[in-house]
XYZ file of C-alpha atoms in Angstrom:
186
model
C -14.768 -21.426 -13.241
C -12.376 -20.050 -10.513
C -12.429 -21.591 -7.077
C -11.836 -19.352 -4.266
C -10.992 -22.075 -1.749
C -8.239 -23.514 -4.091
C -6.712 -20.081 -4.697
C -6.784 -19.254 -1.056
C -4.989 -22.325 -0.219
C -2.274 -21.421 -2.795
C -2.051 -17.819 -1.143
C -1.486 -19.526 2.183
C 1.347 -21.791 0.700
C 2.891 -18.715 -0.666
C 2.683 -16.819 2.574
C 4.299 -19.637 4.339
C 7.345 -19.161 1.903
C 7.752 -15.443 2.742
C 10.112 -15.892 5.740
C 12.359 -18.055 3.699
C 12.780 -15.577 0.978
C 13.535 -12.559 3.188
C 16.857 -12.475 4.803
C 16.670 -12.508 8.547
C 18.458 -9.275 8.955
C 15.598 -7.698 7.030
C 13.059 -9.375 9.145
C 14.803 -8.330 12.222
C 14.722 -4.673 10.834
C 10.989 -4.825 10.223
C 10.693 -6.265 13.706
C 12.318 -3.074 15.347
C 11.025 -0.323 13.224
C 8.096 0.805 15.191
C 10.188 0.985 18.388
C 13.042 2.651 16.693
C 10.545 5.184 15.122
C 8.818 5.830 18.387
C 12.123 6.951 19.990
C 13.224 8.813 17.040
C 13.021 12.729 16.960
C 12.985 12.805 13.113
C 10.142 14.400 11.154
C 7.149 12.246 10.075
C 8.324 12.859 6.589
C 11.650 11.203 7.293
C 9.953 8.325 8.989
C 7.593 7.841 6.151
C 10.492 7.613 3.871
C 12.178 5.060 6.027
C 8.874 3.089 6.022
C 8.621 3.212 2.233
C 12.154 1.995 1.834
C 11.891 -0.952 4.411
C 8.449 -2.018 2.783
C 10.103 -1.987 -0.619
C 13.106 -3.754 0.544
C 10.906 -6.384 2.071
C 8.553 -6.853 -0.790
C 11.586 -7.053 -3.375
C 12.561 -10.458 -2.104
C 9.055 -12.077 -2.578
C 8.282 -11.456 -6.292
C 8.409 -15.247 -6.877
C 5.323 -15.768 -4.636
C 3.003 -12.754 -5.465
C 0.919 -12.101 -8.378
C 1.553 -8.292 -8.081
C 3.252 -7.040 -11.478
C 3.153 -3.735 -13.322
C 0.199 -3.163 -15.519
C -2.340 -4.896 -13.086
C -3.920 -1.857 -11.428
C -6.536 -3.443 -9.601
C -5.427 -2.327 -6.262
C -5.376 1.260 -7.873
C -9.133 0.916 -7.933
C -9.927 0.507 -4.128
C -9.818 2.976 -1.480
C -6.159 4.497 -1.059
C -5.950 6.295 2.224
C -3.088 8.583 2.647
C -1.698 10.756 5.412
C -1.152 14.420 4.766
C 2.455 13.732 5.179
C 2.328 11.487 2.061
C 0.260 13.906 0.094
C 2.798 16.587 0.750
C 5.609 14.239 -0.231
C 3.774 13.251 -3.541
C 3.109 16.853 -4.241
C 6.766 17.980 -3.699
C 8.266 14.932 -5.742
C 5.754 15.303 -8.713
C 5.055 19.021 -8.817
C 1.088 18.101 -8.474
C -0.673 20.647 -6.451
C -2.734 19.212 -3.421
C -6.414 20.332 -3.800
C -7.074 23.414 -1.955
C -10.789 22.698 -1.357
C -12.075 19.031 -0.926
C -15.479 19.052 -2.315
C -15.685 15.305 -2.355
C -17.597 14.103 0.667
C -17.631 10.546 -0.645
C -15.505 8.147 1.451
C -15.814 5.011 -0.584
C -13.952 5.064 -3.927
C -13.998 1.464 -4.664
C -14.013 0.759 -8.325
C -12.684 4.282 -9.209
C -9.236 4.803 -10.691
C -6.607 6.429 -8.299
C -5.646 9.888 -9.247
C -2.355 8.713 -10.465
C -3.410 5.527 -12.514
C -2.303 5.629 -16.204
C -2.567 2.663 -18.577
C -2.959 0.512 -15.552
C 0.495 1.554 -14.120
C 1.233 3.927 -11.217
C 2.645 7.028 -12.573
C 3.990 8.004 -9.190
C 5.406 4.521 -8.393
C 8.502 5.861 -6.699
C 6.477 7.893 -4.462
C 3.443 5.680 -3.969
C 1.869 5.743 -0.587
C 2.446 3.283 2.102
C -1.059 1.619 1.606
C 0.025 0.939 -2.048
C 3.339 -0.430 -1.034
C 1.997 -2.842 1.576
C -0.982 -4.100 -0.727
C 0.630 -7.523 -1.766
C -1.436 -10.357 -2.756
C -0.264 -13.803 -2.407
C -2.940 -15.424 -4.776
C -1.809 -17.039 -7.968
C -2.970 -14.213 -10.077
C -5.045 -11.035 -10.085
C -8.468 -12.600 -10.525
C -9.692 -12.072 -6.921
C -8.193 -8.645 -6.704
C -10.580 -7.148 -9.310
C -12.689 -4.565 -7.703
C -15.807 -6.433 -8.894
C -14.633 -9.343 -6.521
C -12.383 -8.084 -4.015
C -14.905 -6.757 -1.396
C -16.847 -9.985 -1.457
C -13.917 -12.348 -0.825
C -11.305 -12.281 1.827
C -8.064 -13.817 0.920
C -4.735 -14.077 2.879
C -2.521 -10.838 2.416
C 0.921 -10.202 3.277
C 1.246 -8.235 6.585
C 4.132 -6.752 8.059
C 2.769 -5.788 11.655
C 5.609 -3.443 12.914
C 5.669 -1.366 9.740
C 1.976 -1.059 9.981
C 2.182 -0.084 13.761
C 4.766 2.501 12.851
C 2.742 4.040 10.065
C -0.455 4.155 12.114
C 1.561 6.260 14.787
C 2.197 8.830 11.935
C -1.576 8.588 10.562
C -2.864 9.175 14.084
C -0.955 12.437 13.992
C -2.124 13.432 10.541
C -5.178 14.267 8.301
C -6.075 11.036 6.469
C -8.089 10.954 3.333
C -8.269 9.017 0.005
C -5.819 10.013 -2.532
C -8.670 11.034 -4.729
C -9.572 13.764 -2.146
C -6.039 15.035 -2.368
C -5.339 15.095 -5.760
C -7.233 15.587 -9.132
C -6.595 13.156 -11.860
C -3.097 13.611 -13.418
């Protein structure tokens, strides 16, 4: 039987290691990203790409303390809210058309596969949305991430606050819908 308290303690221990694994120069970059983007005259697409790049740089340093691995797919079965900017970027990079009419009024997609999940892997990994990039579990494995358990249990998650702040500025200027509302299954 799994013990959430024990696994949460492991997650907290893993979280405490994050700052030692990420170079200070990269943490400083994250600390300044929201202010930098606020002053920037670049397009929201360029800003999103900057957020993607920095998020990937940060998370690449912590693979030793996260259970997130290719082939899991659990977080691809929760709500995946993305901006229109991200949907347009995905469409441009993949050639996949954005739905012209959204007949899905449902807002909770918990338990349903993402439009781009194939064989428990993201088929648009290089262009995946910000919410997917920042969804990083610090648990010892993916047990508590499963959609059947993830809504009922709150566990420590990695959070880069300035990246999130910069993202929400863009999201507030955009239409935000679940990825399944933007794209049909691939």
